[in-house]
Tab-separated table of C-alpha atoms in Angstrom:
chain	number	residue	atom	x	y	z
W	1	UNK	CA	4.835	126.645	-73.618
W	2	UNK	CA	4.124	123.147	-75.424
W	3	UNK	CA	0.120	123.302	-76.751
W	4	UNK	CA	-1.070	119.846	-77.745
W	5	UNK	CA	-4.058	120.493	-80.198
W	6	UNK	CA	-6.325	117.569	-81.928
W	7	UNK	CA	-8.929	117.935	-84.395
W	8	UNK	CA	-11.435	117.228	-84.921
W	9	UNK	CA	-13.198	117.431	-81.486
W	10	UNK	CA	-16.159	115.945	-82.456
W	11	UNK	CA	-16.215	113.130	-84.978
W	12	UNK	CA	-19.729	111.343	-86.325
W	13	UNK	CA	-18.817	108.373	-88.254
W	14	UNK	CA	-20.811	105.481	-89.937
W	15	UNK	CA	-19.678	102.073	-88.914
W	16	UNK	CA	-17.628	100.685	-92.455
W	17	UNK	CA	-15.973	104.225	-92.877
W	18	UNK	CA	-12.248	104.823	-92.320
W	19	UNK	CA	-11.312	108.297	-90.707
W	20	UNK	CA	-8.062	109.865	-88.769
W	21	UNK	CA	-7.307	111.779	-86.136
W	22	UNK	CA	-4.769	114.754	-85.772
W	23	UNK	CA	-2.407	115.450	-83.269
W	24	UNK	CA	-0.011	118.871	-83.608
W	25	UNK	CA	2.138	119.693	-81.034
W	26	UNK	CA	4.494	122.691	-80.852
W	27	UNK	CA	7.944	121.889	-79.496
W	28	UNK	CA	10.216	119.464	-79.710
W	29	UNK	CA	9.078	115.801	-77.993
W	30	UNK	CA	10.848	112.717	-77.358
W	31	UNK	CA	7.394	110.402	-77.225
W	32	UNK	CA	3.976	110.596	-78.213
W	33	UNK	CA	0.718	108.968	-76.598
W	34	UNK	CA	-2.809	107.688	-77.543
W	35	UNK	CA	-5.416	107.065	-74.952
W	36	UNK	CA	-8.830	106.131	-75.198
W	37	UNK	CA	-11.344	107.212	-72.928
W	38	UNK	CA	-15.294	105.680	-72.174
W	39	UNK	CA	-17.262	107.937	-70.474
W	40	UNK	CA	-17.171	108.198	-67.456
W	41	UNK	CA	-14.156	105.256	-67.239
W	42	UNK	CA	-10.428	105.919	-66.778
W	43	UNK	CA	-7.990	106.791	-69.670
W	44	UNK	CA	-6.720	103.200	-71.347
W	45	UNK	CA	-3.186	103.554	-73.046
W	46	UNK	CA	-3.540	102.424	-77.212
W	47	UNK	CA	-0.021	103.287	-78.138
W	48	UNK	CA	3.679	105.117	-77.365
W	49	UNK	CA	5.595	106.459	-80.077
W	50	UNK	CA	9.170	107.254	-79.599
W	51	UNK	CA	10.549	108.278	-82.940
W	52	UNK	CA	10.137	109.971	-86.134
W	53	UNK	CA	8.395	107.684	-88.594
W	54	UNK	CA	7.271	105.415	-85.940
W	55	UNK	CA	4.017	103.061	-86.682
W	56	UNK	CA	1.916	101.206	-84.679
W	57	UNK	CA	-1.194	98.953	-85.210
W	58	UNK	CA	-3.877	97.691	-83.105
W	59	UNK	CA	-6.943	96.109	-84.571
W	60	UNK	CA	-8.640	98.893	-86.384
W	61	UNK	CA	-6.874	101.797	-85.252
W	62	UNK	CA	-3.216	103.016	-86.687
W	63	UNK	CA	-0.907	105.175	-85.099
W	64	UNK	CA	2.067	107.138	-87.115
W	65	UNK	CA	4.278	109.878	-85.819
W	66	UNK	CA	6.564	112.121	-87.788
W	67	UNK	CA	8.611	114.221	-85.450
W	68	UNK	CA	9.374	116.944	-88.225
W	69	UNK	CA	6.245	118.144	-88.602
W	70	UNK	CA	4.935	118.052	-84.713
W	71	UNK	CA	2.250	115.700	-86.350
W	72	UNK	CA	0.641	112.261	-84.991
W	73	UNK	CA	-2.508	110.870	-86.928
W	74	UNK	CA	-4.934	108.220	-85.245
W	75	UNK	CA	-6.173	106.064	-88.538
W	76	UNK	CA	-9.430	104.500	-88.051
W	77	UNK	CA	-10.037	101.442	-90.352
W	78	UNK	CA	-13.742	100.128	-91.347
W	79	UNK	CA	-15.071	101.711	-87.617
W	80	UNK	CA	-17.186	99.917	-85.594
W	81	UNK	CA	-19.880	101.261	-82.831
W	82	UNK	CA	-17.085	99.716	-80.192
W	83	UNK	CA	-14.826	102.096	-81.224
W	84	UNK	CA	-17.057	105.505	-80.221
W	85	UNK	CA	-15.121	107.031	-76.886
W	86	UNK	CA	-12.848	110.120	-77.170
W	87	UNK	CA	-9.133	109.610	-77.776
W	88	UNK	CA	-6.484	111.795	-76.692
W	89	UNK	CA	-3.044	112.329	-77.543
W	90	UNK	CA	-0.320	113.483	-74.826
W	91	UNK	CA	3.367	114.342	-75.171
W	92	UNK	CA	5.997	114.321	-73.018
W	93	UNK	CA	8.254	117.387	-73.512
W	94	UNK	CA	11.967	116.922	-75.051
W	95	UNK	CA	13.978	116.668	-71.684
W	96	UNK	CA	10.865	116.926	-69.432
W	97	UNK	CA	9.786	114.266	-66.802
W	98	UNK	CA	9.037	111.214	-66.730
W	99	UNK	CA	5.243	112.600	-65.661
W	100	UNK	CA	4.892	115.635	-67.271
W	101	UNK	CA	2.581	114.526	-70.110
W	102	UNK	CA	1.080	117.530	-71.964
W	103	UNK	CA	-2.541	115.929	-73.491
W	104	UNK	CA	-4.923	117.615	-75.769
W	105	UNK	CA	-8.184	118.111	-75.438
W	106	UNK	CA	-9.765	114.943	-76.685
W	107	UNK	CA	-11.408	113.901	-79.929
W	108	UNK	CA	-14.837	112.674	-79.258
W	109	UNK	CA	-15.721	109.790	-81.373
W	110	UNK	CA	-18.994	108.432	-82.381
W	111	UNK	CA	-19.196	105.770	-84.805
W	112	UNK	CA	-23.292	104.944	-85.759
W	113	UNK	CA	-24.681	102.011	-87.288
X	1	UNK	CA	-4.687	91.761	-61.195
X	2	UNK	CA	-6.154	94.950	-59.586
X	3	UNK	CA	-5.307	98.084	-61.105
X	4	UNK	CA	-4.931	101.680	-59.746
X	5	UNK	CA	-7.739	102.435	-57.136
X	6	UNK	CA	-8.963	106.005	-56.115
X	7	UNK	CA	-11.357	107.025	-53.234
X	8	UNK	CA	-13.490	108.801	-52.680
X	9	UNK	CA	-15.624	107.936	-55.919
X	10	UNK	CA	-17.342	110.978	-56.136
X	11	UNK	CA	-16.813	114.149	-53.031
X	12	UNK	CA	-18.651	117.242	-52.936
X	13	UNK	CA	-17.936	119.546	-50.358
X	14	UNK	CA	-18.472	123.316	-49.515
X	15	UNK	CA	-15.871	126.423	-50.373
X	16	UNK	CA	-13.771	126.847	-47.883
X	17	UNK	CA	-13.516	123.450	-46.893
X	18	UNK	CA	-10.001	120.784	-46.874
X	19	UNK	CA	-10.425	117.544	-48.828
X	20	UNK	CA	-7.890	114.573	-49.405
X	21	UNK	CA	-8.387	112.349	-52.226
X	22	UNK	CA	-6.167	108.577	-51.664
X	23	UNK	CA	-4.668	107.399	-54.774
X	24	UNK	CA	-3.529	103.177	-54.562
X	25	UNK	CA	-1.315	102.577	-57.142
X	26	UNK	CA	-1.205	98.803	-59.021
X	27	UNK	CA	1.530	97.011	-56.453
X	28	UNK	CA	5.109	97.543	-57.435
X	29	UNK	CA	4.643	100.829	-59.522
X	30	UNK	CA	7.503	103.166	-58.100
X	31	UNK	CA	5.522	106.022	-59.926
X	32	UNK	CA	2.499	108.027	-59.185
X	33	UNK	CA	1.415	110.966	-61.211
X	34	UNK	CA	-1.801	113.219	-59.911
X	35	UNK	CA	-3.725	114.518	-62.997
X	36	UNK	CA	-6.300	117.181	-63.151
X	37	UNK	CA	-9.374	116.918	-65.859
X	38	UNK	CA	-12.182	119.398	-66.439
X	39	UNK	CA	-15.148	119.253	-68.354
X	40	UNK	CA	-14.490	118.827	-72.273
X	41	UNK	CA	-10.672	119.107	-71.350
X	42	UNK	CA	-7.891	116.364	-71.291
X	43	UNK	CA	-5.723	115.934	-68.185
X	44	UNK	CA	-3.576	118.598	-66.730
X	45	UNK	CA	-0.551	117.679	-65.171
X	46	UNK	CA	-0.574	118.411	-61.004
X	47	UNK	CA	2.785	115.838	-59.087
X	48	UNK	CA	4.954	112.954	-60.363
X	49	UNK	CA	6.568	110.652	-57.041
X	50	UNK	CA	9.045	108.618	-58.218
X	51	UNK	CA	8.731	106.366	-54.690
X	52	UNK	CA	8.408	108.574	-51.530
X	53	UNK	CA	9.606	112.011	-53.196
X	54	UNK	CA	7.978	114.460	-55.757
X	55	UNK	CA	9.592	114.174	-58.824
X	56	UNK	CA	8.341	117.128	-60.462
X	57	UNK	CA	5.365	119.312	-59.011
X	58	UNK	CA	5.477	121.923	-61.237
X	59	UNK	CA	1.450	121.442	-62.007
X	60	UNK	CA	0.392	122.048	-58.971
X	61	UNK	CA	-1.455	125.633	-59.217
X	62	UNK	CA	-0.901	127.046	-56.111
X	63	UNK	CA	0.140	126.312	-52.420
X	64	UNK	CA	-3.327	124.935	-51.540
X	65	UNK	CA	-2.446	121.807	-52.976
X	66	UNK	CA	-0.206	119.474	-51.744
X	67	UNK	CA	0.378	115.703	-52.071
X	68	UNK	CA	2.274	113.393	-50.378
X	69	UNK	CA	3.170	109.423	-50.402
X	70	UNK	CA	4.920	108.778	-47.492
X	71	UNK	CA	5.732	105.175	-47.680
X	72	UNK	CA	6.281	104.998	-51.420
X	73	UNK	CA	3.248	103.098	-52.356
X	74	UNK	CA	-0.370	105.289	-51.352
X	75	UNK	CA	-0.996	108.773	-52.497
X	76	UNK	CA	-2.635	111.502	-50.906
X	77	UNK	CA	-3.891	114.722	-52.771
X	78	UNK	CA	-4.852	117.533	-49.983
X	79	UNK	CA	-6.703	120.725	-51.120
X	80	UNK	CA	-6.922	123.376	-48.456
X	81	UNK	CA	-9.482	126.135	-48.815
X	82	UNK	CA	-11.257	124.519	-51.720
X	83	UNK	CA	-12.618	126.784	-53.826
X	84	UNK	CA	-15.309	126.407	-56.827
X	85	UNK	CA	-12.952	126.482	-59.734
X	86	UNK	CA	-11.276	123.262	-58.061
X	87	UNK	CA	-14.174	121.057	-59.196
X	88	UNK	CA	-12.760	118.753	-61.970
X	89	UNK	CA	-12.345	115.154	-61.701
X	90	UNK	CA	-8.518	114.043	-60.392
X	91	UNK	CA	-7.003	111.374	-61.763
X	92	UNK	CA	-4.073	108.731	-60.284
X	93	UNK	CA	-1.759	107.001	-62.737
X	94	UNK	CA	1.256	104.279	-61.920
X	95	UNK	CA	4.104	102.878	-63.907
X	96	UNK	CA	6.872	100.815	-63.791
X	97	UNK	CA	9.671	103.207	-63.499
X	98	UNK	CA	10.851	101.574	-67.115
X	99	UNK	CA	8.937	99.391	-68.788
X	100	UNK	CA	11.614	98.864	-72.004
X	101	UNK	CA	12.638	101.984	-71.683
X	102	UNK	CA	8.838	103.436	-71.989
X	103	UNK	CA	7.095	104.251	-69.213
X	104	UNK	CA	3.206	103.561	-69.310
X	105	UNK	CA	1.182	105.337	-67.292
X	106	UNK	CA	-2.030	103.056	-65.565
X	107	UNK	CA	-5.166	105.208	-64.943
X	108	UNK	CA	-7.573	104.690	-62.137
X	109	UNK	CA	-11.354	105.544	-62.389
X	110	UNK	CA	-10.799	108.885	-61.196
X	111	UNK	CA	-12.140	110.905	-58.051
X	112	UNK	CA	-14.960	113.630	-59.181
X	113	UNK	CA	-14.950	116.416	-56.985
X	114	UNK	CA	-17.657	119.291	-56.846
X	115	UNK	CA	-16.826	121.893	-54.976
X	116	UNK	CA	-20.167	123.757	-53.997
């Protein structure tokens, strides 16, 4: 059974600081997700990664995947209070469907002045 | 443009009782994909249409719930029986069947149902 686990869970930040997220999954994937989630709002898609050493950047936030390990990181840069809302990361199963995205349990992030 | 729609907003309804939750997916999507989220918890997996037929239902957790989307476009998510453990919020996603090869999936606001 593929488990999707992210820490931390909770995350209290001061604006300025730079932090990262964690994302381990335990069998093999062929793409990995970011979302970001205000409460009470829908999930909003950051970022798909499709292969081992893929990067990509948006603003503040950085997303890197490495395949071999069953590891994705979430890099915040110099956070902002804008940023606070909890991010998950889903993966989609080596040879699964199209909709069978496995997500973990969401790292809630609060970023103070 | 407008983006996925659900209704109801919010349901609460009493054990023992059938609801349907509609699902509009943003025009054009071929895919829909039912998602389950509890408290503190990320999405669970429920159906994935890929237009009129389920793709892969293999989340559903039993035969009380059953979705359909009979003209390829609208979703319907039926709950027989409902029971309290069913209380979560259920979400609706669409995509593009490829979108460069990479399929993003488009949330709606979700339907929160309490089941009392």
């Amino acid at each position: 059974e593929l488990k999707v686990e992210q820490n931390p869970l909770f995350l209290s930040m001061q604006e300025g600081k730079n932090y990262t997220i964690y994302c381990n999954y335990s069998t093999t994937s062929d793409r990995l997700y970011w979302y970001r989630q205000d409460p009470g709002k829908s999930l909003e898609s950051l970022f798909v990664l499709l292969s081992n050493g893929a990067v990509k950047q948006e603003g503040r936030l950085m997303a890197s995947l490495d395949t071999k390990a069953r590891l994705s990181t979430l890099h915040i840069t110099a956070a902002v209070h804008d940023l606070s809302a909890t991010y998950f990361c889903a993966v989609r199963p080596y040879g699964g469907s199209q909709g069978n995205l496995i997500f973990g349990k969401g790292t809630k992030l609060s970023v103070k002045p | 443009g407008a983006g996925v729609s659900q209704t109801p907003s919010n349901k609460v309804t009493e054990k023992g009782k059938y609801v349907e939750l509609r699902c509009d997916p943003i025009s054009g999507h071929t895919a829909l994909y039912w998602y389950r989220q509890s408290l503190g918890q990320g999405p669970e997996f429920l159906i994935y249409f890929q237009g009129t037929g389920a793709a892969d239902d293999s989340g559903l957790p039993n035969d009380r719930f059953f979705a359909v989307r009979p003209e390829g476009s609208v979703s319907t998510l039926k709950i027989q029986r409902t029971e309290r453990g069913d209380s979560a919020v259920y979400l609706c996603a669409s995509s593009l069947t490829f979108t460069r090869g990479v399929e993003t999936q488009y949330f709606g606001p979700g339907t929160r149902l309490l089941v009392l």
